[in-house]
CSV table of C-alpha atoms in Angstrom, one decimal:
chain,number,residue,atom,x,y,z
A,1,MET,CA,-16.8,-23.2,33.4
A,2,SER,CA,-15.5,-19.9,34.7
A,3,ASN,CA,-14.8,-17.0,32.4
A,4,ASN,CA,-11.1,-17.1,33.2
A,5,LEU,CA,-11.0,-20.8,32.2
A,6,LEU,CA,-13.0,-20.1,29.1
A,7,THR,CA,-10.6,-17.4,28.0
A,8,VAL,CA,-7.7,-19.7,28.6
A,9,ALA,CA,-9.4,-22.4,26.5
A,10,TYR,CA,-9.9,-19.8,23.7
A,11,ILE,CA,-6.3,-18.8,23.8
A,12,ALA,CA,-5.2,-22.4,23.7
A,13,ALA,CA,-7.5,-22.9,20.7
A,14,SER,CA,-6.0,-19.9,19.0
A,15,ILE,CA,-2.5,-21.3,19.5
A,16,LEU,CA,-3.6,-24.6,18.0
A,17,PHE,CA,-5.0,-22.7,15.0
A,18,ILE,CA,-1.6,-21.0,14.6
A,19,LEU,CA,0.2,-24.4,14.8
A,20,SER,CA,-2.3,-25.7,12.2
A,21,LEU,CA,-1.3,-22.9,9.8
A,22,GLY,CA,2.3,-23.8,10.3
A,23,GLY,CA,1.6,-27.5,9.6
A,24,LEU,CA,-0.4,-26.7,6.5
A,25,SER,CA,2.5,-24.9,5.0
A,26,ASN,CA,3.9,-28.0,3.4
A,27,GLN,CA,2.8,-31.5,2.4
A,28,GLU,CA,4.9,-33.4,5.0
A,29,THR,CA,3.3,-31.7,8.0
A,30,ALA,CA,-0.2,-31.0,6.5
A,31,LYS,CA,-1.8,-34.0,8.2
A,32,LEU,CA,-0.5,-32.8,11.6
A,33,GLY,CA,-1.6,-29.3,10.9
A,34,ASN,CA,-5.0,-30.5,10.1
A,35,LEU,CA,-5.2,-32.3,13.4
A,36,TYR,CA,-4.1,-29.2,15.2
A,37,GLY,CA,-7.0,-27.3,13.5
A,38,ILE,CA,-9.5,-30.0,14.4
A,39,ALA,CA,-8.3,-30.0,18.1
A,40,GLY,CA,-8.5,-26.2,18.3
A,41,MET,CA,-12.1,-26.1,17.0
A,42,ILE,CA,-13.2,-28.9,19.2
A,43,LEU,CA,-11.7,-27.2,22.2
A,44,ALA,CA,-13.4,-23.9,21.4
A,45,VAL,CA,-16.8,-25.5,20.8
A,46,VAL,CA,-16.7,-27.7,24.0
A,47,ALA,CA,-15.4,-24.8,26.1
A,48,THR,CA,-18.3,-22.6,24.9
A,49,ALA,CA,-20.9,-25.3,25.4
A,50,MET,CA,-19.7,-25.8,29.0
A,51,THR,CA,-20.2,-22.1,30.1
A,52,SER,CA,-22.9,-21.2,32.5
A,53,GLN,CA,-24.4,-18.9,30.0
A,54,VAL,CA,-25.3,-21.8,27.7
A,55,THR,CA,-28.5,-23.3,29.0
A,56,GLY,CA,-30.4,-24.2,25.9
A,57,TYR,CA,-28.4,-27.0,24.4
A,58,GLY,CA,-31.3,-27.7,22.0
A,59,VAL,CA,-30.8,-24.2,20.6
A,60,LEU,CA,-27.0,-24.7,20.5
A,61,ILE,CA,-27.2,-28.0,18.6
A,62,THR,CA,-29.8,-26.6,16.2
A,63,SER,CA,-27.5,-23.7,15.4
A,64,MET,CA,-24.6,-26.0,15.0
A,65,LEU,CA,-26.3,-28.3,12.5
A,66,PRO,CA,-26.4,-25.8,9.6
A,67,ALA,CA,-22.7,-25.0,10.2
A,68,ILE,CA,-21.8,-28.7,10.1
A,69,LEU,CA,-23.8,-29.2,7.0
A,70,ILE,CA,-22.2,-26.2,5.3
A,71,GLY,CA,-18.8,-27.4,6.3
A,72,VAL,CA,-19.4,-30.9,5.0
A,73,LEU,CA,-20.8,-29.5,1.7
A,74,ILE,CA,-17.8,-27.2,1.2
A,75,ALA,CA,-15.3,-29.9,2.0
A,76,ALA,CA,-17.0,-32.4,-0.3
A,77,ARG,CA,-17.0,-30.1,-3.2
A,78,ALA,CA,-13.4,-28.9,-2.7
A,79,ALA,CA,-10.7,-30.7,-4.7
A,80,MET,CA,-8.0,-32.4,-2.7
A,81,THR,CA,-5.4,-30.0,-4.2
A,82,SER,CA,-7.3,-27.1,-2.7
A,83,MET,CA,-7.9,-28.7,0.7
A,84,PRO,CA,-4.9,-26.9,2.5
A,85,GLN,CA,-6.3,-23.5,1.7
A,86,LEU,CA,-9.8,-24.5,2.6
A,87,VAL,CA,-8.6,-25.7,6.0
A,88,GLY,CA,-6.5,-22.6,6.4
A,89,LEU,CA,-9.5,-20.4,5.7
A,90,LEU,CA,-11.8,-22.3,8.1
A,91,ASN,CA,-9.1,-22.1,10.8
A,92,GLY,CA,-9.0,-18.4,10.2
A,93,PHE,CA,-12.6,-18.1,11.2
A,94,GLY,CA,-11.6,-19.7,14.5
A,95,GLY,CA,-9.2,-16.9,15.1
A,96,LEU,CA,-11.9,-14.3,14.1
A,97,ALA,CA,-14.2,-16.0,16.6
A,98,ALA,CA,-11.6,-15.6,19.3
A,99,VAL,CA,-11.3,-11.9,18.5
A,100,LEU,CA,-15.1,-11.4,18.6
A,101,VAL,CA,-15.5,-13.3,21.8
A,102,GLY,CA,-12.6,-11.2,23.4
A,103,TYR,CA,-14.3,-8.0,22.5
A,104,ALA,CA,-17.7,-9.2,23.7
A,105,SER,CA,-16.2,-10.4,26.9
A,106,TYR,CA,-14.5,-7.0,27.4
A,107,LEU,CA,-17.7,-5.0,26.7
A,108,HIS,CA,-19.8,-7.3,28.9
A,109,PRO,CA,-17.6,-8.7,31.6
A,110,ASP,CA,-19.0,-11.0,34.3
A,111,PRO,CA,-20.0,-8.9,37.3
A,112,ALA,CA,-18.6,-11.5,39.6
A,113,LEU,CA,-15.1,-10.8,38.4
A,114,VAL,CA,-13.4,-8.3,40.9
A,115,GLY,CA,-9.9,-7.5,41.9
A,116,VAL,CA,-7.2,-9.9,40.7
A,117,GLU,CA,-9.7,-12.0,38.8
A,118,PHE,CA,-10.9,-9.0,36.8
A,119,THR,CA,-7.3,-8.0,36.1
A,120,ILE,CA,-6.5,-11.6,34.9
A,121,HIS,CA,-9.6,-11.5,32.8
A,122,LYS,CA,-8.6,-8.2,31.1
A,123,LEU,CA,-5.1,-9.6,30.4
A,124,GLU,CA,-6.6,-12.8,28.9
A,125,VAL,CA,-8.9,-10.7,26.6
A,126,PHE,CA,-5.9,-8.7,25.4
A,127,ILE,CA,-3.8,-11.7,24.7
A,128,GLY,CA,-6.7,-13.6,23.1
A,129,VAL,CA,-7.5,-10.7,20.8
A,130,PHE,CA,-3.9,-10.4,19.8
A,131,ILE,CA,-3.4,-14.0,19.0
A,132,GLY,CA,-6.8,-14.3,17.3
A,133,THR,CA,-6.1,-11.4,15.0
A,134,ILE,CA,-2.7,-12.8,14.0
A,135,THR,CA,-4.4,-16.2,13.4
A,136,PHE,CA,-7.2,-14.7,11.3
A,137,ILE,CA,-5.0,-12.5,9.1
A,138,GLY,CA,-2.3,-15.1,8.8
A,139,SER,CA,-4.9,-17.7,7.7
A,140,LEU,CA,-6.2,-15.3,5.0
A,141,ILE,CA,-2.7,-14.7,3.7
A,142,ALA,CA,-1.8,-18.4,3.8
A,143,CYS,CA,-5.0,-19.3,2.0
A,144,GLY,CA,-4.4,-16.5,-0.6
A,145,LYS,CA,-0.9,-17.8,-1.3
A,146,LEU,CA,-2.0,-21.4,-1.6
A,147,GLN,CA,-4.8,-20.3,-4.0
A,148,GLY,CA,-2.4,-18.1,-6.0
A,149,ILE,CA,-4.3,-14.9,-5.2
A,150,VAL,CA,-1.5,-13.5,-3.1
A,151,PRO,CA,2.1,-13.7,-4.4
A,152,SER,CA,3.9,-16.6,-2.7
A,153,LYS,CA,7.2,-14.7,-2.6
A,154,ALA,CA,7.9,-13.2,0.8
A,155,VAL,CA,7.5,-9.5,1.1
A,156,LEU,CA,10.6,-8.1,2.9
A,157,ILE,CA,10.4,-4.5,3.9
A,158,PRO,CA,13.5,-2.4,4.7
A,159,ALA,CA,14.4,-2.4,8.4
A,160,ARG,CA,11.7,-5.1,9.0
A,161,HIS,CA,13.4,-6.2,12.2
A,162,GLY,CA,13.3,-2.7,13.6
A,163,VAL,CA,9.6,-2.3,12.5
A,164,ASN,CA,8.7,-5.6,14.2
A,165,ILE,CA,10.4,-4.5,17.4
A,166,ALA,CA,8.7,-1.1,17.3
A,167,MET,CA,5.3,-2.8,16.8
A,168,LEU,CA,6.0,-5.2,19.7
A,169,LEU,CA,6.9,-2.3,22.0
A,170,ALA,CA,3.8,-0.5,20.8
A,171,VAL,CA,1.6,-3.5,21.7
A,172,ILE,CA,3.2,-3.8,25.1
A,173,SER,CA,2.7,-0.1,25.7
A,174,LEU,CA,-0.9,-0.4,24.6
A,175,GLY,CA,-1.3,-3.3,26.9
A,176,TYR,CA,-0.3,-1.2,29.8
A,177,VAL,CA,-2.7,1.6,28.8
A,178,TYR,CA,-5.4,-1.0,28.4
A,179,MET,CA,-4.8,-2.7,31.7
A,180,THR,CA,-4.8,0.6,33.6
A,181,ALA,CA,-7.9,2.0,31.8
A,182,ILE,CA,-11.1,2.6,33.7
A,183,GLU,CA,-14.3,0.9,32.5
A,184,LEU,CA,-14.6,0.9,28.7
A,185,SER,CA,-11.9,3.4,28.0
A,186,GLY,CA,-9.6,0.5,27.3
A,187,LEU,CA,-11.5,-0.2,24.1
A,188,ILE,CA,-9.3,2.4,22.2
A,189,PRO,CA,-5.9,0.8,23.0
A,190,LEU,CA,-7.5,-2.6,22.4
A,191,GLY,CA,-8.6,-1.5,19.0
A,192,ILE,CA,-5.2,0.0,18.1
A,193,MET,CA,-3.5,-3.2,19.2
A,194,THR,CA,-5.9,-5.2,17.0
A,195,ALA,CA,-4.9,-3.0,14.0
A,196,ILE,CA,-1.2,-3.5,14.7
A,197,ALA,CA,-1.6,-7.3,15.1
A,198,ALA,CA,-3.4,-7.3,11.7
A,199,ILE,CA,-0.3,-5.8,9.9
């Protein structure tokens, strides 16, 4: 699987995680939200396993077994009433994984990517990190609200629509700076965009 296709798969997985969070927000759609989360994680794992860099499937399976065991133990011990926040939290780690993979892919790009392919790769990294950050932070907040740690009442700041538009314009501007940056100098706008997406 090419790096471009891998990045697209990660973006699709991140979108599924976001849909999962939306579904887990109420009981009527919780089952569908859970299915979105499962589909997103399966997509991310399968896409990773199909990359050319993965050659030792024995090592991959061995590293996955403890994660599966931990997941099963956590799910078995969690009460049904706390299952939505558990799923939300675990989905958040999928978003965090997308962010970390995006940064790793930017710092160590495939040397075979040149010209238009490299440009597409950079754009995919930017979008993937943006969506992954929103997924991760949104999952933490949703989990906190469901657990009662974070107040469930919506926080409405004055002129929030203007602030949202300003942040969106800032992200677009940072995207331009990032796309036109030479070598690793795009790491600064990528980092600032990540911070904005986390707000």
